[in-house]
Structures are given as C-alpha cells and as structure tokens.
Short mmCIF file of N, CA and C in Angstrom, two decimals:
data_model
loop_
_atom_site.label_atom_id
_atom_site.label_comp_id
_atom_site.label_asym_id
_atom_site.label_seq_id
_atom_site.Cartn_x
_atom_site.Cartn_y
_atom_site.Cartn_z
N MET A 30 35.42 137.41 120.44
CA MET A 30 35.99 137.34 119.10
C MET A 30 36.41 135.84 118.84
N ASN A 31 36.20 135.56 117.51
CA ASN A 31 36.62 133.93 116.85
C ASN A 31 37.29 134.44 115.83
N GLY A 32 38.47 135.00 115.40
CA GLY A 32 39.61 135.21 114.37
C GLY A 32 38.96 134.97 113.19
N GLY A 33 37.54 135.34 112.79
CA GLY A 33 37.05 135.38 111.57
C GLY A 33 36.65 133.52 111.20
N ALA A 34 36.70 132.88 112.31
CA ALA A 34 36.07 131.52 111.91
C ALA A 34 34.34 131.72 111.60
N GLY A 35 34.45 130.74 110.32
CA GLY A 35 33.00 130.69 110.35
C GLY A 35 32.75 131.86 109.21
N VAL A 36 33.61 132.87 108.70
CA VAL A 36 32.75 133.78 108.01
C VAL A 36 33.06 133.04 106.38
N ALA A 37 32.53 133.44 105.87
CA ALA A 37 32.31 132.86 104.88
C ALA A 37 33.23 133.61 103.82
N SER A 38 34.32 133.17 103.00
CA SER A 38 34.69 134.48 102.16
C SER A 38 33.58 134.62 100.84
N ASN A 39 34.40 135.51 100.41
CA ASN A 39 33.53 135.96 98.87
C ASN A 39 33.53 134.88 97.85
N GLU A 40 34.43 134.37 97.75
CA GLU A 40 34.21 133.26 96.42
C GLU A 40 32.76 132.26 96.89
N GLU A 41 33.16 131.75 98.19
CA GLU A 41 32.27 131.14 98.71
C GLU A 41 30.59 131.19 99.05
N ARG A 42 30.78 132.61 99.46
CA ARG A 42 29.55 133.13 99.08
C ARG A 42 28.71 133.49 97.82
N LEU A 43 29.78 133.92 97.00
CA LEU A 43 29.10 133.49 95.62
C LEU A 43 28.62 132.06 94.86
N ILE A 44 29.58 131.37 94.99
CA ILE A 44 28.94 129.88 94.85
C ILE A 44 28.12 129.64 95.76
N SER A 45 27.84 130.13 96.59
CA SER A 45 26.83 129.62 97.28
C SER A 45 25.46 130.26 96.90
N LEU A 46 25.76 131.49 96.61
CA LEU A 46 24.42 132.18 95.66
C LEU A 46 24.01 131.58 94.64
N LEU A 47 25.00 131.25 93.79
CA LEU A 47 24.86 130.60 92.33
C LEU A 47 23.77 128.98 92.39
N ASP A 48 24.81 128.33 93.44
CA ASP A 48 23.86 127.29 93.37
C ASP A 48 22.81 127.01 94.44
N GLU A 49 22.04 128.80 95.13
CA GLU A 49 21.11 128.38 95.51
C GLU A 49 19.79 129.22 94.21
N ASN A 50 20.72 129.44 93.25
CA ASN A 50 19.73 130.26 92.22
C ASN A 50 19.89 130.30 90.84
N LEU A 51 21.09 129.07 90.35
CA LEU A 51 21.07 129.11 89.31
C LEU A 51 21.38 127.58 88.57
N THR A 52 21.07 127.12 87.45
CA THR A 52 21.29 125.76 87.38
C THR A 52 22.21 126.20 85.71
N ILE A 53 23.25 124.99 86.00
CA ILE A 53 24.51 125.34 84.94
C ILE A 53 24.32 123.68 84.78
N GLU A 54 24.35 123.65 83.47
CA GLU A 54 24.25 122.28 82.52
C GLU A 54 25.74 121.56 82.64
N GLY A 55 25.12 120.35 82.99
CA GLY A 55 26.38 119.37 83.46
C GLY A 55 27.09 119.62 84.64
N ARG A 56 26.45 120.32 86.06
CA ARG A 56 26.81 120.73 87.14
C ARG A 56 25.73 120.54 88.21
N SER A 57 25.96 119.75 88.94
CA SER A 57 24.94 119.64 90.57
C SER A 57 25.30 120.74 91.82
N PRO A 58 24.54 121.32 92.22
CA PRO A 58 24.77 122.21 93.25
C PRO A 58 26.06 121.47 93.93
N GLY A 59 26.84 122.35 94.48
CA GLY A 59 27.60 121.30 95.41
C GLY A 59 28.97 121.27 94.53
N ASP A 60 28.91 120.65 93.47
CA ASP A 60 30.16 120.13 92.70
C ASP A 60 30.99 121.36 92.55
N PRO A 61 32.23 121.27 92.31
CA PRO A 61 33.16 121.92 92.06
C PRO A 61 32.77 122.94 90.89
N LEU A 62 33.02 124.21 90.95
CA LEU A 62 32.75 125.24 89.62
C LEU A 62 33.84 125.43 89.04
N ASN A 63 34.03 125.59 87.59
CA ASN A 63 34.68 125.78 86.86
C ASN A 63 34.89 127.87 87.08
N LEU A 64 35.43 128.33 87.65
CA LEU A 64 35.67 129.75 87.74
C LEU A 64 35.50 130.48 86.62
N ASP A 65 36.29 129.76 85.10
CA ASP A 65 36.27 130.09 84.09
C ASP A 65 35.21 129.83 82.95
N ARG A 66 34.32 129.14 83.48
CA ARG A 66 33.19 128.67 82.19
C ARG A 66 32.08 129.59 82.42
N ASN A 67 31.71 130.16 81.06
CA ASN A 67 30.60 131.39 80.85
C ASN A 67 29.21 130.92 80.86
N ILE A 68 28.56 131.48 82.03
CA ILE A 68 27.71 130.89 82.78
C ILE A 68 26.54 130.95 81.45
N ALA A 69 26.64 131.73 80.36
CA ALA A 69 25.35 131.85 79.40
C ALA A 69 25.60 130.70 78.29
N GLU A 70 26.99 129.97 78.04
CA GLU A 70 27.20 129.17 77.50
C GLU A 70 26.96 127.76 77.92
N ALA A 71 26.51 128.06 79.30
CA ALA A 71 26.41 126.67 80.02
C ALA A 71 25.04 126.79 80.74
N GLY A 72 24.27 127.19 79.82
CA GLY A 72 22.38 126.97 79.38
C GLY A 72 21.53 127.96 80.65
N VAL A 73 22.31 128.89 81.19
CA VAL A 73 22.07 129.96 82.29
C VAL A 73 20.97 131.25 81.27
N SER A 74 19.60 131.16 81.38
CA SER A 74 19.01 132.39 79.94
C SER A 74 19.66 133.46 80.55
N SER A 75 19.85 134.58 79.45
CA SER A 75 19.98 136.26 80.08
C SER A 75 19.06 136.87 80.74
N GLN A 76 17.77 136.31 81.09
CA GLN A 76 16.66 137.03 82.09
C GLN A 76 17.45 136.26 83.20
N ASP A 77 17.54 134.78 83.39
CA ASP A 77 18.34 134.49 84.98
C ASP A 77 19.77 135.03 85.25
N ILE A 78 20.45 135.37 84.23
CA ILE A 78 21.80 136.35 84.86
C ILE A 78 21.56 137.47 85.12
N ALA A 79 20.57 138.09 84.53
CA ALA A 79 20.05 139.45 84.89
C ALA A 79 19.96 139.12 86.60
N ALA A 80 18.62 138.48 86.73
CA ALA A 80 18.22 138.54 87.79
C ALA A 80 18.99 137.77 89.09
N PHE A 81 20.17 137.18 88.63
CA PHE A 81 21.16 136.66 89.68
C PHE A 81 22.37 137.78 89.32
N LEU A 82 22.36 138.62 88.88
CA LEU A 82 23.20 139.98 89.17
C LEU A 82 22.45 140.75 90.15
N ARG A 83 21.48 140.98 89.78
CA ARG A 83 20.70 141.68 91.37
C ARG A 83 20.80 141.03 92.45
N LEU A 84 20.85 139.61 92.51
CA LEU A 84 20.94 139.28 93.72
C LEU A 84 22.27 139.25 94.19
N VAL A 85 23.45 139.06 93.82
CA VAL A 85 24.82 139.73 93.94
C VAL A 85 24.84 141.20 94.33
N ASN A 86 24.36 142.11 93.74
CA ASN A 86 24.42 143.15 94.03
C ASN A 86 23.71 143.53 95.88
N GLU A 87 22.43 143.09 95.98
CA GLU A 87 22.03 142.98 97.34
C GLU A 87 22.97 142.20 98.16
N GLU A 88 23.49 140.83 97.72
CA GLU A 88 24.45 140.49 98.97
C GLU A 88 25.38 141.00 99.13
N PHE A 89 26.12 141.75 97.85
CA PHE A 89 27.88 142.16 98.24
C PHE A 89 27.48 143.74 98.01
N GLY A 90 26.58 144.40 98.30
CA GLY A 90 26.43 145.88 98.04
C GLY A 90 27.01 146.37 96.86
N THR A 91 27.17 145.85 95.49
CA THR A 91 27.57 146.53 94.41
C THR A 91 26.46 146.83 93.60
N SER A 92 26.87 147.39 92.74
CA SER A 92 26.22 148.04 91.54
C SER A 92 26.63 147.92 90.14
N ILE A 93 26.31 146.30 89.93
CA ILE A 93 26.75 146.01 88.95
C ILE A 93 25.52 146.36 88.01
N SER A 94 25.74 147.00 86.56
CA SER A 94 24.81 147.86 85.63
C SER A 94 24.32 146.79 84.57
N ALA A 95 23.44 146.95 83.85
CA ALA A 95 23.36 145.91 82.45
C ALA A 95 24.21 146.38 82.19
N GLY A 96 25.07 147.31 81.65
CA GLY A 96 26.02 147.51 80.58
C GLY A 96 27.15 147.03 81.26
N ASP A 97 27.06 146.18 82.35
CA ASP A 97 28.55 145.41 83.01
C ASP A 97 28.08 144.19 82.80
N CYS A 98 27.14 143.07 82.77
CA CYS A 98 26.61 141.96 82.28
C CYS A 98 27.40 141.26 81.25
N GLY A 99 27.66 141.86 80.30
CA GLY A 99 28.52 140.88 79.45
C GLY A 99 29.71 140.78 79.59
N ASP A 100 30.36 141.64 80.30
CA ASP A 100 32.13 141.63 81.27
C ASP A 100 32.10 140.23 82.26
N LEU A 101 30.72 140.29 82.85
CA LEU A 101 30.84 139.42 84.32
C LEU A 101 30.40 138.41 84.23
N LEU A 102 30.14 137.29 82.68
CA LEU A 102 29.71 135.99 82.71
C LEU A 102 30.57 134.75 83.19
N THR A 103 31.73 134.92 83.78
CA THR A 103 32.17 133.75 84.28
C THR A 103 32.07 133.99 85.90
N PRO A 104 32.19 133.13 86.66
CA PRO A 104 31.95 133.37 88.27
C PRO A 104 33.41 134.18 88.62
N ARG A 105 34.82 133.74 88.06
CA ARG A 105 36.03 134.60 87.81
C ARG A 105 35.65 136.13 87.47
N SER A 106 34.82 135.88 86.77
CA SER A 106 35.44 137.83 86.55
C SER A 106 34.45 138.82 87.58
N LEU A 107 33.11 137.71 87.50
CA LEU A 107 32.00 138.19 88.55
C LEU A 107 32.87 138.49 90.15
N LEU A 108 33.15 137.48 90.34
CA LEU A 108 34.04 137.53 91.79
C LEU A 108 34.89 138.70 92.17
N GLU A 109 35.78 138.70 90.92
CA GLU A 109 36.67 140.15 90.72
C GLU A 109 35.88 141.35 90.87
N TYR A 110 35.07 141.59 90.41
CA TYR A 110 34.20 142.56 90.58
C TYR A 110 34.07 142.48 91.80
N VAL A 111 33.21 141.84 92.35
CA VAL A 111 32.96 141.61 93.70
C VAL A 111 33.89 142.21 94.82
N GLU A 112 35.34 141.73 94.47
CA GLU A 112 36.13 142.26 95.14
C GLU A 112 36.72 143.43 95.37
N ALA A 113 36.59 143.83 94.04
CA ALA A 113 37.24 145.14 93.92
C ALA A 113 35.82 146.23 93.88
N ASN A 114 34.34 146.07 93.93
CA ASN A 114 33.64 146.89 94.53
C ASN A 114 32.72 146.75 95.45
N ALA A 115 32.53 145.46 96.34
CA ALA A 115 31.65 145.38 97.16
C ALA A 115 31.76 146.32 98.14
N ALA A 116 30.55 146.57 98.79
CA ALA A 116 30.82 147.72 100.03
C ALA A 116 31.21 147.57 101.27
#
C-alpha cells in the first residue's frame, strides 16, 4: 500500500486533460491555470468545449449534458461538478 502517493487529484487530472486537449489563448500547457477564466472567452470553440466535456465524462465517470455546458465554462466550475458527481 502506498498511502495514495502518486495518485493525482481531480484538479491535477482535469488540468492534465485540459493541457492535452485544449489550447487556451495566452497559456502554454503546463503554465499555471486561472481556474476562474472562462474557456469560451479564452478562444476555445464551442465544438472543442463539447468534445472536451465528453472526455471529462469518460475520465471521471460523470454525465455532463449539453444543457450543463453553459454553467461549466471555468475550470473551477467544472472541477466542482466533477468533485460532486464523479463515479
């Protein structure tokens, strides 16, 4: 038993998924992430956001619907959703 060492937090997993799949204006992958910045306002298309949310559903076992998308446009709001709804 390793006591949880090496297990990424939901925040780390979400940021990693974001870095691997989205390009946010003014930010390079691995740079600090402003959790309160709206990703739609940061140059991410609605199509890319929808695809990213499908990946989040797969990664965390959540069921984000199209109707939820408008409320989950900041990494913080998405993280809070994941923390409350992850399988």
